[in-house]
JSON list of C-alpha atoms in Angstrom, two decimals:
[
{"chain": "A", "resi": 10, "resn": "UNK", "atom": "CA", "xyz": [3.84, 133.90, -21.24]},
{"chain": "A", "resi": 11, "resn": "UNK", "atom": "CA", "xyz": [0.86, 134.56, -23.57]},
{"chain": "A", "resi": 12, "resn": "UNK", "atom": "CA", "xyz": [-0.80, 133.32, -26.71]},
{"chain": "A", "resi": 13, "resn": "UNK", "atom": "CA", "xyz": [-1.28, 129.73, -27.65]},
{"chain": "A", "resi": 14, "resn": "UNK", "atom": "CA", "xyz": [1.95, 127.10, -26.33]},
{"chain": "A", "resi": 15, "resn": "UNK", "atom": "CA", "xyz": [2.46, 123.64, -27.16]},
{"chain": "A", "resi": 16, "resn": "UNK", "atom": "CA", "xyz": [4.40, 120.89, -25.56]},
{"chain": "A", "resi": 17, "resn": "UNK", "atom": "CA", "xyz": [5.92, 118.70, -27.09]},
{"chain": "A", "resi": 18, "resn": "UNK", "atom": "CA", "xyz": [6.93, 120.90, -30.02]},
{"chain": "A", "resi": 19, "resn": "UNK", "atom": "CA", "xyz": [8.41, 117.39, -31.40]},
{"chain": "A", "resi": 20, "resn": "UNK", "atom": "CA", "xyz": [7.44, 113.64, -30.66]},
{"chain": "A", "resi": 21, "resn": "UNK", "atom": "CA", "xyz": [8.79, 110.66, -32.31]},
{"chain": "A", "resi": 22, "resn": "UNK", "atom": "CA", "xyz": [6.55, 107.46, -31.13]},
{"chain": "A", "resi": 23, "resn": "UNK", "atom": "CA", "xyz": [6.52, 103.51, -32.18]},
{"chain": "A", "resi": 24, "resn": "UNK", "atom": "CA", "xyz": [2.81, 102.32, -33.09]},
{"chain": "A", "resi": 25, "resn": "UNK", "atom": "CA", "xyz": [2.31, 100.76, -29.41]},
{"chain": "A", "resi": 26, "resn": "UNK", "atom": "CA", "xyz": [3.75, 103.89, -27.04]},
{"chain": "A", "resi": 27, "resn": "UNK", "atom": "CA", "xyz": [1.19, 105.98, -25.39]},
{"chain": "A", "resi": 28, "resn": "UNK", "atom": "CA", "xyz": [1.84, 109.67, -25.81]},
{"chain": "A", "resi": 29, "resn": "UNK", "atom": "CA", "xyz": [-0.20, 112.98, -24.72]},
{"chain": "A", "resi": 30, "resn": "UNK", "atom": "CA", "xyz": [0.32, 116.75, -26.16]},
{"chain": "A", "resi": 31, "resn": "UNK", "atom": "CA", "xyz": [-0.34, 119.47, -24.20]},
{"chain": "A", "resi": 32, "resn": "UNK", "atom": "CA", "xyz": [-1.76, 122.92, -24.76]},
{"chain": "A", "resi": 33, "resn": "UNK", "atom": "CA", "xyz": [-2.39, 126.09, -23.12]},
{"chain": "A", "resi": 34, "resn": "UNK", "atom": "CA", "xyz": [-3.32, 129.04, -24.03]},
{"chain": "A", "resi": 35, "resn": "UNK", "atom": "CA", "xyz": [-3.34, 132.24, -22.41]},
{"chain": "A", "resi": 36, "resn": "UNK", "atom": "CA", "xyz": [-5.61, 134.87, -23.90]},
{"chain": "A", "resi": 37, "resn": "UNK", "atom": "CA", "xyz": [-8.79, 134.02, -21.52]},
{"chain": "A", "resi": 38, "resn": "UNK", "atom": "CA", "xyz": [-10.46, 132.60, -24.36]},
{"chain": "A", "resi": 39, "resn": "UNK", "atom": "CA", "xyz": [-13.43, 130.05, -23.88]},
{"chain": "A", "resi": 40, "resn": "UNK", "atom": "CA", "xyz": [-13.04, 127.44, -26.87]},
{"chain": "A", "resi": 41, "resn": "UNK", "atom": "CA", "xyz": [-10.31, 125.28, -27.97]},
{"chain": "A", "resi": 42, "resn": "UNK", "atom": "CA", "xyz": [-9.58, 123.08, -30.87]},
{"chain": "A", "resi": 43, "resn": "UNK", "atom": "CA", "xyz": [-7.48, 120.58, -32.42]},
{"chain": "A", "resi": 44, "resn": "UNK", "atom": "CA", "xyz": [-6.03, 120.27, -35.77]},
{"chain": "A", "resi": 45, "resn": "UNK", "atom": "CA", "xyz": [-4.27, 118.06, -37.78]},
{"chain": "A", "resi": 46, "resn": "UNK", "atom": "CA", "xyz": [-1.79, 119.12, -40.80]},
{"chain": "A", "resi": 47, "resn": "UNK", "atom": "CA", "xyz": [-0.63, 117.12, -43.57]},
{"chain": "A", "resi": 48, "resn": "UNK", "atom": "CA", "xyz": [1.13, 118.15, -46.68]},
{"chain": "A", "resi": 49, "resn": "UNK", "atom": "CA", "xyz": [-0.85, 119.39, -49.39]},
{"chain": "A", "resi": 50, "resn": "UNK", "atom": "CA", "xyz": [-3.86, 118.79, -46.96]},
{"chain": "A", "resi": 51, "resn": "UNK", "atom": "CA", "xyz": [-6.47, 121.77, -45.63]},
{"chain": "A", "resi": 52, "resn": "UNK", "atom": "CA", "xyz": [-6.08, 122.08, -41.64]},
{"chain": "A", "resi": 53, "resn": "UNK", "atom": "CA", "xyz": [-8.42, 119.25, -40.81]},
{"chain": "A", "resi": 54, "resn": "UNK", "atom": "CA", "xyz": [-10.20, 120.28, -37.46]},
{"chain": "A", "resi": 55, "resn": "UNK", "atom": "CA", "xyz": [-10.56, 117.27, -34.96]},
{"chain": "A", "resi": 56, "resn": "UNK", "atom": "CA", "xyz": [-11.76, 118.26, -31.63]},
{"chain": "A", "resi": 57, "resn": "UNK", "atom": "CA", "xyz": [-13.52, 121.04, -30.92]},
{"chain": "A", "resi": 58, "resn": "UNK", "atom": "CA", "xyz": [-14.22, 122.54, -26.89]},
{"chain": "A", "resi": 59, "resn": "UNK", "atom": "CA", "xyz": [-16.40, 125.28, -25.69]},
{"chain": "A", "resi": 60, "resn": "UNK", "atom": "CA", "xyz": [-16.92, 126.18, -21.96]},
{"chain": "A", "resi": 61, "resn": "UNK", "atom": "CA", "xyz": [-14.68, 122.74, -21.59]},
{"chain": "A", "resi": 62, "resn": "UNK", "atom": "CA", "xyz": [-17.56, 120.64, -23.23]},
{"chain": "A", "resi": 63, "resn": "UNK", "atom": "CA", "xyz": [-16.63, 118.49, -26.61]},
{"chain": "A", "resi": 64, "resn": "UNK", "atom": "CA", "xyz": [-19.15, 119.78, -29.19]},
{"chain": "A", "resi": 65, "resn": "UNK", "atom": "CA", "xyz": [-17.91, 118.46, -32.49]},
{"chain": "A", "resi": 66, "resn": "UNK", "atom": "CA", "xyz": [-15.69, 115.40, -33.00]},
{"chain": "A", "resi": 67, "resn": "UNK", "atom": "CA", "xyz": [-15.15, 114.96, -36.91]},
{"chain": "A", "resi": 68, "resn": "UNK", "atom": "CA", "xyz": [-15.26, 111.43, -37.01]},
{"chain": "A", "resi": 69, "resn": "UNK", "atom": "CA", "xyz": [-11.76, 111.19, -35.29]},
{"chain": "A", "resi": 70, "resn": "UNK", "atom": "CA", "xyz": [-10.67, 107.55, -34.74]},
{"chain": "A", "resi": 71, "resn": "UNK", "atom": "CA", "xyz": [-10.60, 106.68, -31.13]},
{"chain": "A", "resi": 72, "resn": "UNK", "atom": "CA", "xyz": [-6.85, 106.15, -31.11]},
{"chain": "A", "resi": 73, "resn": "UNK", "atom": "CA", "xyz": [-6.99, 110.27, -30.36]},
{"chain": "A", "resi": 74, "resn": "UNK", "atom": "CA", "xyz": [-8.49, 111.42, -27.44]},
{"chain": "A", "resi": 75, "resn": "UNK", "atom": "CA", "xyz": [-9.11, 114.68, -26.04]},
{"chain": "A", "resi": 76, "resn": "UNK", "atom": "CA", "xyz": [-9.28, 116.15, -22.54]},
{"chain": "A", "resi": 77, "resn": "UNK", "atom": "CA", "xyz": [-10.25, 119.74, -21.21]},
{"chain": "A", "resi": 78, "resn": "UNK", "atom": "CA", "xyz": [-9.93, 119.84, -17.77]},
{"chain": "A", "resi": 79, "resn": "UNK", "atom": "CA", "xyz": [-10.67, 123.59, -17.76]},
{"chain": "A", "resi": 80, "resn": "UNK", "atom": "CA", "xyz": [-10.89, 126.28, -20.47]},
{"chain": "A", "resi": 81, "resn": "UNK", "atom": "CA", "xyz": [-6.82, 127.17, -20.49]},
{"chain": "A", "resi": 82, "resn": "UNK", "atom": "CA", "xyz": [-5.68, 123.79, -20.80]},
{"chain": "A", "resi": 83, "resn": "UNK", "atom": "CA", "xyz": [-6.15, 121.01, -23.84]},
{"chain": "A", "resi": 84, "resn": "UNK", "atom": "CA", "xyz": [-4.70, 117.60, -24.17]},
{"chain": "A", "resi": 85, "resn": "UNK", "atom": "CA", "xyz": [-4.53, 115.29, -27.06]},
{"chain": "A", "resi": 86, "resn": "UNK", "atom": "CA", "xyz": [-3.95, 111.43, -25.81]},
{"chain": "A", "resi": 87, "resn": "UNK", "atom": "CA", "xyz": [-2.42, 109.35, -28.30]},
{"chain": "A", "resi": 88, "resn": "UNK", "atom": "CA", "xyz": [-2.28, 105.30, -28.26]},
{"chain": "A", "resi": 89, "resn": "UNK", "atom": "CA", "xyz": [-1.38, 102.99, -30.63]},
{"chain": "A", "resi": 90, "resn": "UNK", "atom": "CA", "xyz": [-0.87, 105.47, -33.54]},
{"chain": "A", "resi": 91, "resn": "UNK", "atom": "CA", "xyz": [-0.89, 104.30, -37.56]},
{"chain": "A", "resi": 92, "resn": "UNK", "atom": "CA", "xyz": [2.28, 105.79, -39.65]},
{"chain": "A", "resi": 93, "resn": "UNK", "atom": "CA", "xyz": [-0.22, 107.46, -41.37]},
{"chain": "A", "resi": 94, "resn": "UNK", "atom": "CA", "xyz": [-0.92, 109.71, -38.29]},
{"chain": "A", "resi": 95, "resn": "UNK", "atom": "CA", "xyz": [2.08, 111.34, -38.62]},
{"chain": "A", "resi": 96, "resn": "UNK", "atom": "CA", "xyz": [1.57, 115.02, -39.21]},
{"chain": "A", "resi": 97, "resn": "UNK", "atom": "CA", "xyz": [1.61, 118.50, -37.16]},
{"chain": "A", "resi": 98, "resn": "UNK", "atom": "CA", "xyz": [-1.18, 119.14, -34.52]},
{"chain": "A", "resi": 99, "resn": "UNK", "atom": "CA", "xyz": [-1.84, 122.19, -33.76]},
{"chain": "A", "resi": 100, "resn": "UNK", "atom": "CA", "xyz": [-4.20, 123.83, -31.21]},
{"chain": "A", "resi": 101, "resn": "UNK", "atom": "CA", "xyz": [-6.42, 126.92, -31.29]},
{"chain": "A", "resi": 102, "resn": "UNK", "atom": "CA", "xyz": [-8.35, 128.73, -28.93]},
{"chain": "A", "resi": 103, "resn": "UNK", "atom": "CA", "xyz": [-11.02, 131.59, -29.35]},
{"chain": "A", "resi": 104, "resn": "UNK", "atom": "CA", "xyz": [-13.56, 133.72, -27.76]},
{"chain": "A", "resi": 105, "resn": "UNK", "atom": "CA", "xyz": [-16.64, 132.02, -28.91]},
{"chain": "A", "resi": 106, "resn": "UNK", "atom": "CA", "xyz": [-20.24, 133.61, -28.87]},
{"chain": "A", "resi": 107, "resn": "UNK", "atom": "CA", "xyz": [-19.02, 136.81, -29.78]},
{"chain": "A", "resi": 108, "resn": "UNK", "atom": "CA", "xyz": [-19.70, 138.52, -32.83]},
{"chain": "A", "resi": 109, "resn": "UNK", "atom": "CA", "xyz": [-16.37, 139.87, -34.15]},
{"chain": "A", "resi": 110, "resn": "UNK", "atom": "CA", "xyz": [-14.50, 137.54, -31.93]},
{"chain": "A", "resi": 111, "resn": "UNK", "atom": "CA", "xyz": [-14.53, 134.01, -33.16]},
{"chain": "A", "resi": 112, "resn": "UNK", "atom": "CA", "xyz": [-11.01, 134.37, -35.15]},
{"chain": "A", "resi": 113, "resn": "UNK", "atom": "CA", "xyz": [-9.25, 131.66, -34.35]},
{"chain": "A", "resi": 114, "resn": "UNK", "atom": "CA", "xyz": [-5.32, 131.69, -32.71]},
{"chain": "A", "resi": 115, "resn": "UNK", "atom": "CA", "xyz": [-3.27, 129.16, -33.19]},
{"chain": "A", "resi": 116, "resn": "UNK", "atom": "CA", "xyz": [0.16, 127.75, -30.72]},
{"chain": "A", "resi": 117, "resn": "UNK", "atom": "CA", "xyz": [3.21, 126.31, -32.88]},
{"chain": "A", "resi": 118, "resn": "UNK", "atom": "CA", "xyz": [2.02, 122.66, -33.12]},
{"chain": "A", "resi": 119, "resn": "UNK", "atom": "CA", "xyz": [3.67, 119.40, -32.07]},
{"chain": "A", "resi": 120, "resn": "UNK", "atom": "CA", "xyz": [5.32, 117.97, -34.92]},
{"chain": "A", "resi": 121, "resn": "UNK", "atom": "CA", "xyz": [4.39, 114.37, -34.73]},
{"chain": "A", "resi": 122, "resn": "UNK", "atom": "CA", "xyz": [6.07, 111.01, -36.36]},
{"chain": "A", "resi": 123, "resn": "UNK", "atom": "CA", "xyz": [4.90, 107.88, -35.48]},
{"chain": "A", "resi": 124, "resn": "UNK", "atom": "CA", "xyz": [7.36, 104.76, -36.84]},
{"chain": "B", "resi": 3, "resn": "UNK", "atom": "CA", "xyz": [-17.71, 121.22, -55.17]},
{"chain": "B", "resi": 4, "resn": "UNK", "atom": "CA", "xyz": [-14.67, 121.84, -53.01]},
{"chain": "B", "resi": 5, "resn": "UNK", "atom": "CA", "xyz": [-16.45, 124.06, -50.03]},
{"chain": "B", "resi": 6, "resn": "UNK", "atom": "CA", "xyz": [-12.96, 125.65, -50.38]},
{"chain": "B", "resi": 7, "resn": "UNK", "atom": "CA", "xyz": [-10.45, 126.11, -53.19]},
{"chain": "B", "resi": 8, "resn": "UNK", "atom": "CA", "xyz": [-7.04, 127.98, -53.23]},
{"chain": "B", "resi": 9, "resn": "UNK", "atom": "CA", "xyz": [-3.84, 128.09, -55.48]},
{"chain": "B", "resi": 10, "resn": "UNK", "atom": "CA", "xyz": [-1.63, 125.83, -53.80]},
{"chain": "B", "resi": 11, "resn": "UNK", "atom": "CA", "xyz": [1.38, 127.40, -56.07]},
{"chain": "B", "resi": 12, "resn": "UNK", "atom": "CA", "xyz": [3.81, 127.60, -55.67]},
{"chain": "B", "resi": 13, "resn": "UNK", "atom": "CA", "xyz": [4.15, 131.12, -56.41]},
{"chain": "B", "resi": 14, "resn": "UNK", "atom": "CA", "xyz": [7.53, 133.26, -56.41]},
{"chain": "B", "resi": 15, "resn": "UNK", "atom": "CA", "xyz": [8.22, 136.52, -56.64]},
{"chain": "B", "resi": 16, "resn": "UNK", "atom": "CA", "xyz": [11.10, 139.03, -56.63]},
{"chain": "B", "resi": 17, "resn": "UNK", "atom": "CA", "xyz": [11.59, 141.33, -53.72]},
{"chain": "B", "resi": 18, "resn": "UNK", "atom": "CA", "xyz": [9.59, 144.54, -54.29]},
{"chain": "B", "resi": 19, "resn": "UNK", "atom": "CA", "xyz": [6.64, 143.16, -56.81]},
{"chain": "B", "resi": 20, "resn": "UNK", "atom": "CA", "xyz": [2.76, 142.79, -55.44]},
{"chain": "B", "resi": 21, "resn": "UNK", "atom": "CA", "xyz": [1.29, 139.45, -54.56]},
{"chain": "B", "resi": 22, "resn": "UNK", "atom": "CA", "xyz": [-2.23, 138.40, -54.81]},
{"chain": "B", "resi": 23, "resn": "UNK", "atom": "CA", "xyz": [-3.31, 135.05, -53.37]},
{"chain": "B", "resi": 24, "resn": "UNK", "atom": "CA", "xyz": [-6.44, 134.16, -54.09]},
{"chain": "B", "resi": 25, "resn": "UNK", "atom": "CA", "xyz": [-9.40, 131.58, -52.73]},
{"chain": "B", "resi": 26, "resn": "UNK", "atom": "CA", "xyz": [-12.97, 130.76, -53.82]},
{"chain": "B", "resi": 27, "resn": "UNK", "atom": "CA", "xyz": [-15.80, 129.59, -52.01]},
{"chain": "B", "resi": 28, "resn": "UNK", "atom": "CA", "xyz": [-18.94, 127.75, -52.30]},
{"chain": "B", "resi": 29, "resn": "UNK", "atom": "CA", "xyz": [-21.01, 127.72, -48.50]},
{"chain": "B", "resi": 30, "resn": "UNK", "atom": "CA", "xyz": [-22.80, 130.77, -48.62]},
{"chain": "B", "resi": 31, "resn": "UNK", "atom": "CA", "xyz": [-23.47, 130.69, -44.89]},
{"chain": "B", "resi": 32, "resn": "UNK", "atom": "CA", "xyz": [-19.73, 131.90, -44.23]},
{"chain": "B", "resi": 33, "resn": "UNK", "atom": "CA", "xyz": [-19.97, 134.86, -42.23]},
{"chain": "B", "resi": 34, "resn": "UNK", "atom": "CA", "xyz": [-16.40, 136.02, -41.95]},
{"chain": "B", "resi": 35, "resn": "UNK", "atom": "CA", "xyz": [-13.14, 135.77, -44.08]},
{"chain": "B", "resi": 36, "resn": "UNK", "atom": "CA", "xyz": [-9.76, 135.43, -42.83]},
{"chain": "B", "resi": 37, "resn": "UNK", "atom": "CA", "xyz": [-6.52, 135.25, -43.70]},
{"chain": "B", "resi": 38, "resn": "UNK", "atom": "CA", "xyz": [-3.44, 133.38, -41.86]},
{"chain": "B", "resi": 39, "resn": "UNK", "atom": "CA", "xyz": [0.59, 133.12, -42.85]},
{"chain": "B", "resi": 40, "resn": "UNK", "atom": "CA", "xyz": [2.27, 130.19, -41.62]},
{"chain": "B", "resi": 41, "resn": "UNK", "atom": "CA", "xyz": [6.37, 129.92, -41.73]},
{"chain": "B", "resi": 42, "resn": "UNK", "atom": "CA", "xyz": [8.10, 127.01, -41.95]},
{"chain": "B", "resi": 43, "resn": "UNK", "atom": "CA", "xyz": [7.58, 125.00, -38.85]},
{"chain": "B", "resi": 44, "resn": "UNK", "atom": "CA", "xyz": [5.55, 127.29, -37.68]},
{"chain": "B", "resi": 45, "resn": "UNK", "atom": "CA", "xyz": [1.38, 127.34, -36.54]},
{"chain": "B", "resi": 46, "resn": "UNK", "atom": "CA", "xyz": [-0.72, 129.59, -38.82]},
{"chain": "B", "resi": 47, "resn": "UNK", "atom": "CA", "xyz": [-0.98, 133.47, -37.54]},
{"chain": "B", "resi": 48, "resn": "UNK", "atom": "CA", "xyz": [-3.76, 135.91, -38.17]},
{"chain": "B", "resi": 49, "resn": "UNK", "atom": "CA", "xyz": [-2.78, 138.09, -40.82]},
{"chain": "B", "resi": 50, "resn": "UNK", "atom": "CA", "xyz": [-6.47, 139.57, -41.60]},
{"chain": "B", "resi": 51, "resn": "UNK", "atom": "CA", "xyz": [-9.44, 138.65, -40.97]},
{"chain": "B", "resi": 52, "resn": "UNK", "atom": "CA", "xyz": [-13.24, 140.58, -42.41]},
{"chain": "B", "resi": 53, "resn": "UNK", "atom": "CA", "xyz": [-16.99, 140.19, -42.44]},
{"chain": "B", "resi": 54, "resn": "UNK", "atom": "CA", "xyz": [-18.31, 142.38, -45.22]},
{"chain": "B", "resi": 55, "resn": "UNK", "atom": "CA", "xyz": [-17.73, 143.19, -49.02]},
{"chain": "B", "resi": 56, "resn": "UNK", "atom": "CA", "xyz": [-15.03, 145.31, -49.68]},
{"chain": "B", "resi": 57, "resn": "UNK", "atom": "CA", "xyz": [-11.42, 145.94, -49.46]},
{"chain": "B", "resi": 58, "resn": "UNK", "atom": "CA", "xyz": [-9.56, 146.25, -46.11]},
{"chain": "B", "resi": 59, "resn": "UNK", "atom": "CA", "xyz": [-6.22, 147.42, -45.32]},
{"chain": "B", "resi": 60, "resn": "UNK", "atom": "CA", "xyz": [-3.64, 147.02, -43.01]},
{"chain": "B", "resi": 61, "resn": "UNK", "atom": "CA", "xyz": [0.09, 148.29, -44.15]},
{"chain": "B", "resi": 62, "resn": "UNK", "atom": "CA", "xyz": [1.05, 146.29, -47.03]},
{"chain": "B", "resi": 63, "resn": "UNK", "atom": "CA", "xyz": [-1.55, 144.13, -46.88]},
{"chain": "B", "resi": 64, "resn": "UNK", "atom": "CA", "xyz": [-5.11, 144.58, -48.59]},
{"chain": "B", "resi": 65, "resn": "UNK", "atom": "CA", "xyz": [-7.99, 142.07, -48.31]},
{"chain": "B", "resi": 66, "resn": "UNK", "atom": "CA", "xyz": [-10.84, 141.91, -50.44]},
{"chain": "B", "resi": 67, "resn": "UNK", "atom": "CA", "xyz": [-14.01, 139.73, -50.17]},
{"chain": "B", "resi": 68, "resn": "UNK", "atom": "CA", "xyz": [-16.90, 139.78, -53.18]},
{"chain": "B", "resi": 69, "resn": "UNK", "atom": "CA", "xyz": [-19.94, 138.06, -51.84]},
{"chain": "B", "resi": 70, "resn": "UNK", "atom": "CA", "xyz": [-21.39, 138.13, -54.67]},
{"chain": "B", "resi": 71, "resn": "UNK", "atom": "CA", "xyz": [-18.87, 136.24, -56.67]},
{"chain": "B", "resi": 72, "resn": "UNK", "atom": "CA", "xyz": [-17.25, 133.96, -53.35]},
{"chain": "B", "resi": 73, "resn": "UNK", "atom": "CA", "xyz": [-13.88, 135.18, -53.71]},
{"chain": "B", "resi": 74, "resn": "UNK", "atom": "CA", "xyz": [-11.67, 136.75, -51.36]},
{"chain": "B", "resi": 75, "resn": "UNK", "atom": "CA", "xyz": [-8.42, 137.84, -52.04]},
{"chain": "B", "resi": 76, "resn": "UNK", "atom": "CA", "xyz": [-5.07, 138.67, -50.47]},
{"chain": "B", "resi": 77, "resn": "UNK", "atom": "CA", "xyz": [-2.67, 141.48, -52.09]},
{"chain": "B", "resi": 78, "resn": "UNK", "atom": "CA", "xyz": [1.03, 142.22, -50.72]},
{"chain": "B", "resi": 79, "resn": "UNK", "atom": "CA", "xyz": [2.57, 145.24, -51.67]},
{"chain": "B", "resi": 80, "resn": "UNK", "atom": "CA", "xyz": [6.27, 146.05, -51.87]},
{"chain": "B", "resi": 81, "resn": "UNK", "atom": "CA", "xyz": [6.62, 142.08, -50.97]},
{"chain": "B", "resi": 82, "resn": "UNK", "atom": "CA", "xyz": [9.73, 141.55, -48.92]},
{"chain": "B", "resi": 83, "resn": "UNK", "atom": "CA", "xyz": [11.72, 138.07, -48.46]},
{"chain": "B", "resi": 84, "resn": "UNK", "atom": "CA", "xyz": [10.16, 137.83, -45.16]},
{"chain": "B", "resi": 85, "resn": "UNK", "atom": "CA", "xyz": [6.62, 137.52, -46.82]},
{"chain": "B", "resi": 86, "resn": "UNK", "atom": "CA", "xyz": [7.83, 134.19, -47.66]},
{"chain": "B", "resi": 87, "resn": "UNK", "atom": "CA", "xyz": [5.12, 131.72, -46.17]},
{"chain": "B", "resi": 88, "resn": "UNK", "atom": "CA", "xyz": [2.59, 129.76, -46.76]},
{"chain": "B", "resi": 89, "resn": "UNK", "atom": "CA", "xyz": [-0.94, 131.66, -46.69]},
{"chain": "B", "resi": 90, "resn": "UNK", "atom": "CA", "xyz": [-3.81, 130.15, -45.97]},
{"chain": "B", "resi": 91, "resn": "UNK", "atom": "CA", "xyz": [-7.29, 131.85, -46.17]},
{"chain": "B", "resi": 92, "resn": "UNK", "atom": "CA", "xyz": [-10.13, 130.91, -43.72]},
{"chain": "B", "resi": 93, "resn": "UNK", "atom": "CA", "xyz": [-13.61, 131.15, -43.99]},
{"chain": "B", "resi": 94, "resn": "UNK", "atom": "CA", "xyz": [-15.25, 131.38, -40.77]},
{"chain": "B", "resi": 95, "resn": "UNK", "atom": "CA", "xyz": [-19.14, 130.32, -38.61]},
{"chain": "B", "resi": 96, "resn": "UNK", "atom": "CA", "xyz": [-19.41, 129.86, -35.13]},
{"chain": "B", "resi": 97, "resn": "UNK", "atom": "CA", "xyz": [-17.06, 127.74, -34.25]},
{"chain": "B", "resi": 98, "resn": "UNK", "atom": "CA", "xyz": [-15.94, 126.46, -36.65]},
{"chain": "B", "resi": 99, "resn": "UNK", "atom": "CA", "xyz": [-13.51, 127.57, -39.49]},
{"chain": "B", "resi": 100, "resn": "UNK", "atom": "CA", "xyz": [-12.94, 125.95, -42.88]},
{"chain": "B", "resi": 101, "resn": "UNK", "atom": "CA", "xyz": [-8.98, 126.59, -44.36]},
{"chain": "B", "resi": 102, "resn": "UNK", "atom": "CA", "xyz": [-7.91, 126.58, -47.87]},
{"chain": "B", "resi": 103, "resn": "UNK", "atom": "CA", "xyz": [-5.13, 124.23, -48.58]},
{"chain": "B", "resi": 104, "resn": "UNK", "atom": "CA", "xyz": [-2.38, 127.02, -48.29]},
{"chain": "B", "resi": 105, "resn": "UNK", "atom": "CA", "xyz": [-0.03, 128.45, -51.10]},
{"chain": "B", "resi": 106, "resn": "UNK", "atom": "CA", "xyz": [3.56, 128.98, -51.13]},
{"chain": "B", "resi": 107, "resn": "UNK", "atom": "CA", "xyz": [5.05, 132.02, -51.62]},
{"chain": "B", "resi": 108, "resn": "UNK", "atom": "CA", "xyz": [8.82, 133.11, -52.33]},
{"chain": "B", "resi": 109, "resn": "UNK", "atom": "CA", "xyz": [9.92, 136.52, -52.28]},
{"chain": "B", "resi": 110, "resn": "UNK", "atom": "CA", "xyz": [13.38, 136.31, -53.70]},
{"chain": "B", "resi": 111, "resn": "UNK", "atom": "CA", "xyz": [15.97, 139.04, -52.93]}
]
């Protein structure tokens, strides 16, 4: 398989479940990021990973949190979700440090509703 | 200032006419431009991506970046039905990219 995969590719979730999505991607890249989507909204980046260290965290609230356990594999854990978080998360990866390689690619996304 | 402003649209078209999508910019410390289609459902995929002044061209597809002016631009020639997406551009530092909101496009048959 190759490229950027996503699991679930749909989650439905009450405010108090605990959830996690999964990514992996396949290109022997070295960074990986999250994303969230919302209509009408820019991609807002959450999480980013390089070498399997967090170095940015927009201001993400703490009901989200990542995990790289190595540089192919990314999880989002979810708990106690808002309505409001409903949206489609996607992941990234790329080959960071690398001029001419930074271009991001992205998997499907998990599309996400929280009730 | 939006760092990042685009067209949301949306914009249709019928089969056969060009398409330019545009997107300004305002952080001069971008150092690469890029631009992604997303379908329905679908994550974003790298359409084109560029670091310097000028036009490039792949196929149908032409970008063009002005420094000087912040504005990039996508054309589509001969757009087909399948060219209907949603196109967002990206402008790019390390690590981190900064994405237009996306607009629409409809090629209709």
């Amino acid at each position: 398989e190759t490229g950027v995969t996503q699991t679930p590719r749909h989650l439905v979730m009450g405010m108090t479940n605990k959830k996690s999505l999964k990514c992996e991607q396949h290109l022997g890249h070295n960074a990986m990021y999250w994303y969230k989507q919302s209509a009408k909204k820019p991609l807002e980046l959450m999480f980013v990973y390089s070498l399997e260290e967090r170095v940015e965290n927009n201001s993400v609230p703490s009901r989200f949190s990542p995990e790289c356990p190595n540089s192919s594999h990314l999880f989002l854990h979810l708990h106690t979700l808002q309505p409001e978080d409903s949206a489609l998360y996607l992941c990234a990866s790329s080959q960071s440090g690398l001029a001419g390689e930074e271009t991001q690619y992205f998997g499907p996304g998990t599309r996400l509703l929280v009730l | 200032q939006k760092e990042v402003e685009q067209d949301p649209g949306p914009l249709s078209v019928p089969e056969g006419a060009i398409v330019s999508l545009n997107c300004t910019y305002s952080n001069s410390a971008f150092q690469y431009f890029m631009w992604y289609r997303q379908y329905s459902r679908k994550g974003p995929e790298l359409l084109m991506y560029t670091y310097s002044s000028g036009n490039k061209e792949d196929g149908r597809f032409t970008a063009q970046v002005d420094k000087s002016s912040k504005y990039i631009s996508l054309f589509i020639r001969d757009s087909q039905p399948s060219d209907s997406a949603t196109y967002l551009c990206g402008f790019g530092g390390y690590q981190k990219v900064t994405f237009g909101t996306g607009t629409k496009l409809q090629v209709i048959p």
